XYZ file of C-alpha atoms in Angstrom:
689
model
C -2.256 -101.016 69.168
C -2.529 -97.433 70.450
C -5.942 -95.980 70.978
C -7.345 -93.714 68.234
C -7.078 -90.026 68.815
C -10.339 -88.532 69.854
C -12.110 -86.168 67.468
C -11.951 -82.424 68.260
C -15.242 -81.311 69.666
C -17.240 -78.632 67.802
C -17.361 -75.081 69.285
C -20.475 -74.529 71.220
C -22.959 -72.402 69.320
C -23.809 -69.094 71.026
C -27.268 -68.708 72.230
C -29.652 -66.144 70.948
C -29.333 -64.187 74.205
C -25.528 -64.111 73.921
C -25.655 -62.849 70.353
C -28.122 -60.172 71.330
C -25.885 -59.084 74.227
C -22.855 -58.800 71.930
C -24.822 -56.730 69.456
C -26.034 -54.457 72.229
C -22.508 -53.983 73.555
C -21.202 -53.188 70.064
C -23.949 -50.630 69.512
C -23.264 -49.072 72.926
C -19.546 -48.819 72.124
C -20.326 -47.236 68.741
C -22.735 -44.781 70.383
C -20.184 -43.768 72.968
C -17.526 -43.369 70.247
C -19.881 -41.212 68.151
C -20.742 -39.064 71.175
C -17.065 -38.619 71.878
C -16.427 -37.691 68.233
C -19.287 -35.185 68.269
C -18.036 -33.711 71.563
C -14.559 -33.364 70.073
C -15.948 -31.796 66.886
C -18.086 -29.392 68.883
C -15.128 -28.439 71.055
C -13.020 -27.879 67.931
C -15.832 -25.881 66.331
C -16.155 -23.725 69.415
C -12.398 -23.256 69.535
C -12.298 -22.237 65.867
C -15.346 -20.038 66.338
C -13.648 -18.312 69.259
C -10.497 -17.868 67.196
C -12.557 -16.473 64.312
C -14.344 -14.149 66.736
C -11.014 -12.974 68.060
C -9.658 -12.631 64.534
C -12.652 -10.601 63.375
C -12.511 -8.458 66.499
C -8.811 -7.770 66.000
C -9.296 -7.260 62.272
C -12.139 -4.831 62.915
C -9.975 -2.842 65.293
C -7.065 -2.948 62.846
C -9.197 -1.842 59.887
C -10.894 0.884 61.915
C -7.518 2.284 62.927
C -6.315 1.981 59.343
C -9.418 3.732 58.013
C -9.034 6.541 60.540
C -5.392 6.956 59.555
C -6.208 6.998 55.832
C -9.093 9.460 56.315
C -6.833 11.798 58.262
C -4.140 11.622 55.597
C -6.656 12.153 52.788
C -8.091 15.158 54.593
C -4.595 16.590 54.897
C -3.796 15.924 51.229
C -7.193 16.991 49.907
C -6.367 20.708 49.332
C -3.213 19.803 47.423
C -4.916 17.132 45.298
C -7.866 19.420 44.571
C -5.509 22.163 43.490
C -3.683 19.697 41.232
C -6.909 18.469 39.694
C -8.233 21.990 39.181
C -5.128 22.945 37.202
C -5.300 19.733 35.161
C -8.978 20.255 34.313
C -8.400 23.873 33.367
C -5.470 22.921 31.150
C -7.428 20.143 29.489
C -10.384 22.418 28.764
C -8.038 24.987 27.251
C -6.464 22.257 25.117
C -9.881 21.071 23.921
C -10.886 24.606 22.959
C -7.574 25.179 21.175
C -7.953 21.891 19.281
C -11.485 22.777 18.218
C -10.345 26.202 16.997
C -7.373 24.725 15.126
C -9.684 22.168 13.547
C -12.017 24.953 12.473
C -9.156 26.897 10.870
C -8.118 23.788 8.909
C -11.665 23.518 7.533
C -11.907 19.799 8.317
C -14.697 18.310 6.214
C -15.814 15.704 8.738
C -17.289 16.000 12.252
C -15.201 15.433 15.372
C -15.799 12.221 17.355
C -17.376 14.172 20.230
C -20.037 15.644 17.925
C -22.337 12.643 18.257
C -25.292 14.026 16.294
C -23.094 15.197 13.425
C -21.230 11.872 13.382
C -24.492 9.937 13.110
C -25.665 12.181 10.269
C -22.332 11.788 8.484
C -22.465 7.987 8.678
C -26.055 7.936 7.383
C -25.165 10.279 4.545
C -22.144 8.232 3.523
C -24.114 4.975 3.598
C -26.839 6.496 1.430
C -24.285 7.813 -1.056
C -22.819 4.302 -1.400
C -26.232 2.896 -2.309
C -27.368 5.714 -4.576
C -24.205 6.646 -6.437
C -23.005 4.843 -9.576
C -20.393 7.352 -10.685
C -17.059 6.163 -12.051
C -15.299 9.286 -10.858
C -12.171 7.867 -9.212
C -11.204 11.094 -7.474
C -14.651 11.503 -5.943
C -14.754 7.915 -4.700
C -11.375 8.097 -3.024
C -12.057 11.576 -1.651
C -14.936 10.019 0.273
C -12.575 7.268 1.452
C -10.048 9.868 2.642
C -12.810 11.669 4.554
C -13.644 8.401 6.287
C -9.968 7.817 7.007
C -9.680 11.279 8.584
C -12.554 10.365 10.867
C -10.944 6.987 11.616
C -7.712 8.661 12.750
C -9.545 11.104 15.006
C -11.851 8.407 16.376
C -8.931 6.088 17.055
C -7.157 8.807 19.023
C -10.338 9.653 20.941
C -10.706 5.969 21.810
C -7.114 5.846 23.040
C -7.650 8.969 25.119
C -10.829 7.537 26.653
C -9.059 4.315 27.627
C -5.972 5.876 29.160
C -7.198 9.155 30.561
C -6.059 9.473 34.158
C -8.456 11.691 36.132
C -7.993 12.411 39.824
C -10.556 13.406 42.457
C -12.917 16.255 41.689
C -11.452 19.646 42.317
C -13.134 22.808 43.586
C -14.304 23.719 40.090
C -17.021 21.072 39.855
C -18.411 22.383 36.568
C -15.025 22.234 34.852
C -14.397 18.770 36.267
C -17.786 17.605 35.042
C -16.957 18.864 31.546
C -13.823 16.717 31.392
C -15.595 13.735 32.915
C -18.613 14.102 30.645
C -17.516 11.096 28.630
C -20.165 8.389 29.293
C -19.062 4.960 30.376
C -20.148 3.441 27.080
C -18.499 6.102 24.908
C -15.669 3.718 24.081
C -18.307 1.312 22.754
C -19.700 4.085 20.564
C -16.248 4.921 19.258
C -15.533 1.271 18.439
C -18.868 1.123 16.619
C -17.927 4.259 14.663
C -14.645 2.668 13.595
C -16.407 -0.446 12.304
C -18.964 1.666 10.447
C -16.285 3.847 8.825
C -14.232 0.871 7.623
C -17.412 -0.729 6.265
C -18.197 2.459 4.347
C -14.706 2.512 2.815
C -14.988 -1.126 1.760
C -18.512 -0.648 0.380
C -17.476 2.491 -1.479
C -14.526 0.777 -3.145
C -16.646 -2.304 -3.944
C -19.341 -0.137 -5.558
C -16.798 1.818 -7.547
C -15.028 -1.379 -8.654
C -18.333 -2.949 -9.738
C -19.134 0.107 -11.889
C -15.693 -0.011 -13.497
C -16.028 -3.736 -14.283
C -19.508 -3.161 -15.697
C -17.926 -0.737 -18.187
C -14.553 -2.466 -18.416
C -14.628 -2.603 -22.230
C -14.270 1.176 -22.275
C -10.871 0.890 -20.569
C -9.322 -1.568 -23.061
C -6.135 -0.461 -24.828
C -5.217 -1.137 -28.446
C -4.182 -4.691 -27.530
C -7.527 -5.225 -25.787
C -5.808 -5.344 -22.388
C -7.729 -3.961 -19.458
C -5.712 -2.795 -16.488
C -6.284 0.233 -14.279
C -4.451 1.721 -11.323
C -4.936 4.717 -9.099
C -3.144 6.212 -6.105
C -4.979 8.580 -3.749
C -3.135 9.411 -0.533
C -2.699 6.205 1.432
C -5.068 4.288 -0.863
C -3.700 2.370 -3.839
C -6.192 0.589 -6.081
C -5.683 -1.516 -9.176
C -7.679 -3.981 -11.248
C -6.683 -6.377 -14.023
C -9.296 -8.032 -16.235
C -8.326 -11.358 -17.773
C -9.371 -10.828 -21.380
C -6.723 -12.967 -23.103
C -6.957 -16.140 -20.947
C -3.414 -16.903 -22.023
C -1.986 -20.021 -20.295
C 1.540 -18.667 -20.859
C 0.822 -15.553 -18.807
C 2.877 -15.763 -15.637
C 3.136 -12.250 -14.241
C 0.754 -9.339 -13.736
C 2.489 -6.070 -12.951
C 0.714 -3.054 -11.493
C 3.272 -0.246 -11.777
C 1.030 2.396 -10.197
C 0.918 0.282 -7.035
C 4.447 -1.101 -7.268
C 2.945 -4.591 -6.927
C 3.871 -7.661 -8.971
C 1.793 -10.866 -8.941
C 2.982 -14.275 -10.119
C -0.347 -15.828 -11.048
C -1.051 -19.588 -11.220
C -2.281 -21.137 -14.466
C -5.771 -21.603 -13.009
C -6.194 -17.827 -12.713
C -4.587 -17.181 -16.110
C -7.321 -19.281 -17.752
C -10.281 -18.031 -15.677
C -12.880 -15.464 -16.668
C -12.178 -13.236 -13.675
C -10.818 -9.874 -12.653
C -7.978 -9.479 -10.183
C -8.260 -6.522 -7.823
C -5.431 -5.296 -5.599
C -5.725 -2.687 -2.848
C -2.755 -1.473 -0.849
C -3.717 0.544 2.216
C -0.784 1.968 4.157
C -0.209 4.604 6.778
C -1.779 4.994 10.224
C -4.991 3.079 10.958
C -4.686 0.933 7.834
C -5.237 -2.258 9.844
C -9.011 -2.387 10.260
C -8.706 -5.765 11.975
C -6.521 -4.600 14.874
C -9.341 -4.127 17.376
C -11.074 -7.443 16.658
C -8.090 -9.741 16.091
C -8.377 -12.868 18.218
C -4.688 -13.839 18.259
C -1.432 -11.997 18.937
C -0.701 -10.679 15.424
C -0.970 -7.101 14.160
C -0.355 -5.765 10.661
C 2.811 -3.744 10.038
C 3.315 -1.556 6.987
C -0.269 -1.607 5.779
C -2.661 -4.183 4.367
C -2.595 -5.633 0.841
C -6.010 -6.888 -0.260
C -6.018 -9.292 -3.224
C -9.417 -10.382 -4.592
C -10.647 -12.502 -7.486
C -13.869 -10.988 -8.806
C -16.554 -12.317 -11.122
C -16.966 -10.481 -14.393
C -20.393 -9.166 -15.415
C -21.799 -10.149 -18.838
C -19.846 -8.455 -21.615
C -21.208 -5.509 -23.579
C -22.499 -5.965 -27.127
C -22.335 -3.391 -29.892
C -25.298 -3.439 -32.273
C -25.656 -0.795 -35.022
C -23.767 1.827 -33.056
C -25.493 1.005 -29.794
C -23.738 -0.503 -26.795
C -25.945 -2.975 -24.972
C -25.115 -3.894 -21.376
C -27.001 -6.468 -19.378
C -27.745 -5.001 -15.945
C -27.294 -7.603 -13.224
C -26.417 -7.506 -9.546
C -22.771 -7.279 -10.616
C -23.457 -3.814 -12.026
C -23.611 -2.361 -8.509
C -21.650 -4.762 -6.346
C -18.748 -7.151 -6.681
C -18.866 -10.914 -6.286
C -15.719 -12.460 -4.889
C -14.494 -15.728 -6.379
C -12.852 -18.141 -3.918
C -9.417 -19.568 -4.622
C -8.883 -22.257 -5.712
C -11.622 -21.528 -8.221
C -14.526 -24.027 -7.873
C -15.394 -26.117 -10.948
C -18.462 -25.264 -12.989
C -21.676 -26.177 -11.202
C -20.093 -26.361 -7.733
C -21.421 -24.266 -4.869
C -18.646 -21.740 -4.142
C -19.782 -21.441 -0.519
C -19.423 -25.139 0.332
C -16.965 -26.545 -2.212
C -13.509 -27.395 -0.867
C -10.494 -28.479 -2.856
C -8.938 -31.807 -1.896
C -5.509 -30.628 -3.032
C -3.384 -27.687 -2.006
C -3.765 -25.055 -4.762
C -0.688 -23.610 -6.439
C 0.422 -20.458 -4.614
C 0.377 -16.941 -5.988
C 3.601 -14.973 -5.726
C 3.312 -11.424 -4.400
C 5.923 -8.675 -4.368
C 4.933 -5.369 -2.774
C 6.661 -2.279 -1.338
C 6.830 -1.381 2.331
C 6.614 2.167 3.716
C 10.090 3.558 4.487
C 9.283 4.237 8.150
C 8.384 0.668 9.171
C 10.494 -1.119 11.778
C 10.793 -4.864 11.140
C 11.216 -6.544 14.520
C 9.633 -9.936 13.895
C 12.312 -12.546 13.289
C 11.822 -14.423 11.069
C 9.543 -12.194 9.012
C 5.970 -13.406 8.909
C 3.130 -12.707 6.472
C -0.474 -13.653 7.290
C -3.931 -13.490 5.729
C -7.078 -12.335 7.468
C -9.245 -15.305 8.422
C -12.673 -13.698 8.709
C -14.586 -16.732 10.096
C -12.098 -17.116 12.952
C -11.295 -13.398 13.303
C -7.521 -13.951 13.327
C -4.443 -13.317 11.243
C -3.663 -16.796 9.883
C -0.166 -17.819 8.781
C -1.178 -21.137 7.160
C -0.524 -21.280 3.423
C 2.159 -18.545 3.493
C 5.673 -19.466 2.347
C 8.957 -18.079 0.985
C 8.744 -14.761 2.827
C 11.712 -12.568 1.888
C 12.681 -8.939 2.352
C 15.020 -6.930 0.153
C 16.452 -4.021 2.177
C 17.944 -2.455 -0.967
C 14.520 -1.914 -2.546
C 12.393 -2.122 0.647
C 10.188 -4.747 -1.009
C 8.726 -7.853 0.599
C 7.869 -10.971 -1.404
C 6.035 -14.168 -0.481
C 3.805 -16.951 -1.787
C 0.229 -17.433 -0.636
C -2.518 -19.955 -1.294
C -5.138 -17.579 0.157
C -6.436 -14.509 -1.655
C -7.635 -12.235 1.112
C -6.344 -9.247 3.073
C -2.600 -9.907 3.445
C -0.080 -8.202 5.686
C 3.376 -8.402 7.109
C 2.535 -9.130 10.736
C 4.246 -8.748 14.078
C 3.278 -10.086 17.464
C 1.706 -7.393 19.619
C 3.760 -8.835 22.475
C 7.082 -8.731 20.605
C 8.463 -6.209 23.124
C 6.717 -7.712 26.157
C 7.074 -8.248 28.979
C 9.425 -5.368 29.727
C 12.675 -6.765 31.069
C 13.020 -3.701 33.285
C 12.091 -0.037 33.288
C 12.932 3.135 35.187
C 11.865 6.754 35.482
C 14.497 9.393 36.241
C 14.204 13.194 36.639
C 15.851 15.172 33.839
C 14.958 18.761 34.705
C 17.218 19.199 37.718
C 16.030 20.680 40.992
C 12.448 22.004 40.715
C 12.338 20.525 37.220
C 9.257 19.269 35.438
C 10.564 16.554 33.167
C 11.543 12.909 33.419
C 12.779 10.145 31.145
C 10.963 6.813 30.987
C 13.401 4.085 29.913
C 12.200 0.655 28.780
C 14.426 -2.372 28.316
C 12.569 -4.396 25.673
C 15.433 -6.647 24.611
C 16.390 -4.448 21.632
C 19.838 -3.186 20.725
C 18.778 0.217 22.108
C 16.521 1.028 25.024
C 13.299 2.899 24.359
C 13.600 6.306 26.028
C 10.680 8.741 26.186
C 11.177 12.204 27.679
C 8.029 13.364 29.464
C 7.435 17.010 30.304
C 4.420 19.280 30.750
C 1.662 17.937 28.446
C 4.123 16.432 25.936
C 6.391 13.438 25.391
C 9.428 13.175 23.128
C 11.179 10.105 21.720
C 14.916 10.086 22.478
C 15.758 6.477 21.621
C 15.993 4.259 19.570
C 17.698 6.419 16.959
C 16.897 4.131 14.031
C 16.436 5.683 10.561
C 12.794 4.546 10.442
C 12.043 6.703 13.496
C 13.826 9.890 12.420
C 10.521 11.702 11.835
C 9.619 11.175 15.513
C 12.959 11.774 17.229
C 12.986 15.005 19.206
C 9.402 15.920 18.267
C 7.255 16.895 21.260
C 3.663 15.655 21.121
C 1.000 14.328 23.484
C 2.183 10.986 24.922
C -0.691 8.967 23.468
C -0.017 10.435 20.023
C 3.640 9.437 20.311
C 2.889 5.878 21.443
C 0.336 5.462 18.650
C 2.822 6.769 16.079
C 5.403 4.269 17.336
C 2.848 1.472 17.080
C 2.035 2.473 13.489
C 5.730 2.069 12.675
C 6.009 -1.365 14.290
C 7.213 -0.401 17.777
C 4.068 -1.410 19.625
C 4.048 -0.188 23.235
C 0.300 0.030 23.867
C -0.475 -3.361 25.436
C -3.983 -4.419 26.433
C -5.387 -7.030 28.795
C -5.896 -9.404 25.852
C -2.102 -9.490 25.398
C -1.403 -10.782 28.917
C -1.574 -14.509 28.112
C 0.685 -14.241 25.055
C 3.139 -12.106 27.051
C 3.176 -14.627 29.911
C 2.007 -12.178 32.583
C -1.015 -11.586 34.789
C -2.632 -8.214 34.186
C -3.082 -6.025 37.236
C -6.478 -4.710 38.202
C -7.018 -1.429 36.388
C -7.898 0.499 39.562
C -4.674 -0.672 41.232
C -2.477 0.089 38.235
C -3.999 3.495 37.631
C -3.670 4.453 41.301
C -0.019 3.326 41.339
C 0.797 5.341 38.207
C -0.863 8.476 39.606
C 0.881 8.035 42.964
C 4.391 7.466 41.621
C 4.016 10.285 39.082
C 3.985 12.687 42.050
C 7.611 11.649 42.662
C 8.704 11.724 39.009
C 10.673 14.956 39.344
C 12.373 14.117 42.640
C 12.907 10.344 42.937
C 14.378 7.602 40.792
C 11.713 4.955 40.135
C 12.390 1.443 38.850
C 10.634 -1.831 38.192
C 10.562 -4.684 40.718
C 11.347 -8.304 39.897
C 8.619 -9.343 42.378
C 5.843 -7.319 40.732
C 4.375 -10.304 38.871
C 4.696 -12.505 41.974
C 2.357 -10.152 43.832
C -1.428 -10.477 43.537
C -3.371 -8.790 40.701
C -4.547 -6.093 43.138
C -0.958 -5.321 44.186
C 1.734 -3.427 42.274
C 5.401 -3.059 43.264
C 8.139 -0.585 42.405
C 11.479 0.575 43.812
C 12.398 4.145 44.757
C 15.601 6.030 45.428
C 15.611 9.624 46.636
C 17.735 12.166 44.765
C 19.408 14.296 47.436
C 22.542 15.721 45.818
C 20.965 18.388 43.572
C 23.816 20.787 44.348
C 26.130 18.415 42.493
C 23.707 18.104 39.583
C 21.849 15.098 40.965
C 22.816 11.556 40.138
C 20.090 11.085 37.519
C 22.012 10.002 34.427
C 21.296 6.527 33.002
C 24.545 5.115 34.385
C 23.711 6.486 37.831
C 20.277 4.883 37.762
C 21.680 1.518 36.687
C 24.343 1.545 39.393
C 21.985 2.612 42.193
C 19.350 -0.028 41.458
C 21.921 -2.755 40.783
C 23.635 -2.215 44.145
C 20.364 -1.728 46.057
C 21.944 -0.195 49.142
C 19.613 -0.307 52.130
C 21.249 2.595 53.981
C 22.740 5.932 53.108
C 21.758 8.724 50.754
C 21.295 6.488 47.726
C 19.350 3.767 49.506
C 16.657 1.881 47.597
C 13.133 1.375 48.976
C 10.412 -1.009 47.814
C 6.805 0.211 47.788
C 3.594 -1.672 47.111
C 0.199 -0.454 46.034
C -2.400 -2.444 47.990
C -5.510 -2.140 45.837
C -7.376 1.143 45.989
C -6.702 1.581 49.723
C -3.245 3.002 49.515
C 0.470 2.348 49.364
C 2.853 0.636 51.785
C 6.511 -0.182 52.208
C 7.608 -3.787 51.738
C 10.911 -5.648 51.946
C 10.765 -6.918 48.347
C 14.078 -5.662 47.003
C 15.302 -7.409 43.883
C 18.274 -8.940 45.712
C 16.026 -10.970 48.010
C 16.257 -14.657 47.143
C 12.575 -15.238 47.895
C 9.559 -12.974 47.748
C 8.971 -11.642 51.295
C 5.203 -11.706 51.507
C 3.420 -9.288 53.793
C 1.372 -10.608 56.740
C -2.163 -11.572 55.835
C -5.366 -11.632 57.844
C -6.134 -15.346 57.741
C -5.481 -15.982 61.446
C -5.278 -14.226 64.802
C -1.485 -14.384 64.680
C -1.436 -12.949 61.161
C -3.705 -10.027 62.121
C -1.509 -9.326 65.149
C 1.548 -9.412 62.880
C -0.065 -6.799 60.626
C -0.118 -4.373 63.508
C 3.424 -5.109 64.604
C 5.396 -4.358 61.424
C 6.033 -1.252 59.382
C 6.060 -3.306 56.197
C 2.504 -3.464 54.899
C 1.157 -0.487 56.854
C -1.043 1.301 54.316
C -0.922 5.060 53.783
C -3.123 7.198 51.559
C -0.327 8.370 49.252
C 3.410 8.111 48.760
C 3.589 11.694 50.037
C 2.178 10.469 53.354
C 4.103 7.198 53.319
C 7.503 8.783 52.806
C 7.128 11.042 55.843
C 8.024 7.987 57.925
C 5.251 8.446 60.494
C 4.069 4.944 61.334
C 1.314 3.736 63.627
C 3.151 0.598 64.725
C 3.802 0.890 68.492
C 7.423 1.581 69.346
C 8.557 1.803 65.710
C 8.068 5.506 65.083
C 11.718 6.281 65.871
C 13.178 2.896 65.029
C 16.191 2.637 62.688
C 13.930 1.066 60.055
C 11.439 3.940 60.210
C 14.232 6.492 59.937
C 15.747 4.626 56.999
C 12.441 4.513 55.123
C 11.582 8.182 55.622
C 12.405 10.708 52.897
C 13.787 14.178 53.567
C 11.340 17.030 54.082
C 13.047 18.893 51.236
C 12.284 16.121 48.725
C 8.673 15.881 49.880
C 8.278 19.623 49.484
C 9.752 19.454 45.981
C 7.251 16.698 45.125
C 4.385 18.860 46.396
C 5.471 21.784 44.222
C 6.016 19.742 41.044
C 3.774 20.857 38.174
C 0.473 18.939 38.260
C 0.423 19.047 34.452
C 3.754 17.221 34.372
C 2.635 14.589 36.901
C -0.607 14.030 34.951
C 1.350 13.570 31.711
C 3.766 11.164 33.372
C 0.918 9.175 34.952
C -0.846 8.885 31.587
C 2.364 7.731 29.894
C 3.014 5.095 32.560
C -0.573 3.880 32.398
C -0.578 3.655 28.591
C 2.655 1.618 28.731
C 1.003 -0.650 31.350
C 4.253 -0.763 33.296
C 2.857 -2.799 36.177
C 0.837 -5.324 34.187
C 3.615 -6.133 31.727
C 6.781 -6.145 33.840
């Protein structure tokens, strides 16, 4: 029998001293590791600090040299720019005086927007007349509305001018410059407040007049005891129908004076209500444009349909007519639709079912362009401050009669709407001289995805629409007017080309900083009579404080200059980098100045300029022509660069313009360049392309 295997002995337990020694060794190792880590971190920190010191030192030297270069260029350009600004200020003051005199000769009944004291007095007087007057004189009521509308048109144009005025540096005539610049920073706020006040006065005036008519509605009944009134005064159309019969078989209410037909639901046919319709057309009829929170804008006017409560009926007793005077005698009370049941609170009651829609057929102005496809009608949602398309159906347009019809479950301000960004972003744009050598005119061409490009001819102080040649725009074609007036007239007709920052998200773009965009427009406008200018596909890729464009010098004036649309398209499509018709890319770098870059459209990737984030990047900034900032395109195009060894390089020679073209740019009319800059800025070419 083999012996039993011995049992494995237990591991000897470490003593207290051994455990303590192990702990001490572990702590010592951890301490040494931590010291090593801290030494490494400190060394790295010192290395980075030294690199940052070097970077800041190099950057300081680079910026100092850049500042000195820009100051020298500005000093050289200052006499020319001051002369330009002096002529612009003088011309603007003459235009203001001429406008005031022309306004005086027309005997305009209302104050001008700049007459702040008179405007305040006018608004107070109109508000008091609304409260104190109970006349049923239709002509007098709508004459007051037309006076307010005249002020609205002038205020709207003053607001547009304040937003898009392009003013350069102060010229030698400081007093004249101060007169033009006298507009306070918050004047646009005052103008917006005036617009709201004027629209409120119009609405209050019509409400007061309507309440007085309804209070005496029995006096307007015909031999069949039907009560229906209509009135047309300029751009205002007003009608009211009083439901006296409460006939359930009544299906249609026609208002021939307004050209409006309503297919009314049975609920309205049986209700003790009045139906009021207002059709406001023409310029500035959309009072909600400035405060709309979504992308819609009204086109062709606004149709306001209201259900109104009827005041107690009159009683005839022994030859006397007795009328109970209530709050409805001086103001209207709107009835919500669907109509709440008896005893329900109209402010809180909500129907559980979708109400039957009302059919509406109304005319459109003949000069409205319908670009929204499919057509869309919306109602004004006051609580949310938007044009709302919910509850609108069966929208149809009859081109033979120019009538639009639709069904709506909401009785409120209604309008045919179009997206403000329907034509945005611009697919491409270009500016080409049209006046020949020493000319002072240029054509701005916009590709908005329409069957015809939008072409605006800009000259000294005026702009003229050349295309599209649609019938709706015949009254504008070939008519010279201030550029802002032309763009506003196009917007009123449905061709909206006055984008704002609030449109950027809906258009899918990032708006450029205003200072950058304005500086770029003013700079490129100096070349508008000598160079071809075109959009850049990389403009939106650049930062918000950068704006890009492409240039091509016109050098063959003896042969008429290749400035026709087909020439422009061919030159910028080929993008030759050498030769007479070479294409250059320029970038506005914030308010500092303008630089060349290599961002031609044919590049597969956006060639970013060197930054200043590292020592190597700062060194690169001083070693390349691309990105070197100059005070103006007039200085940039001379081809005199500070980069060592590059002054006479092939690249520098290729980028430089001829002295003849630069001299032509210097002698271009400052009034033309100011008009072109204002047109480009109003179109927001760099934010929306």
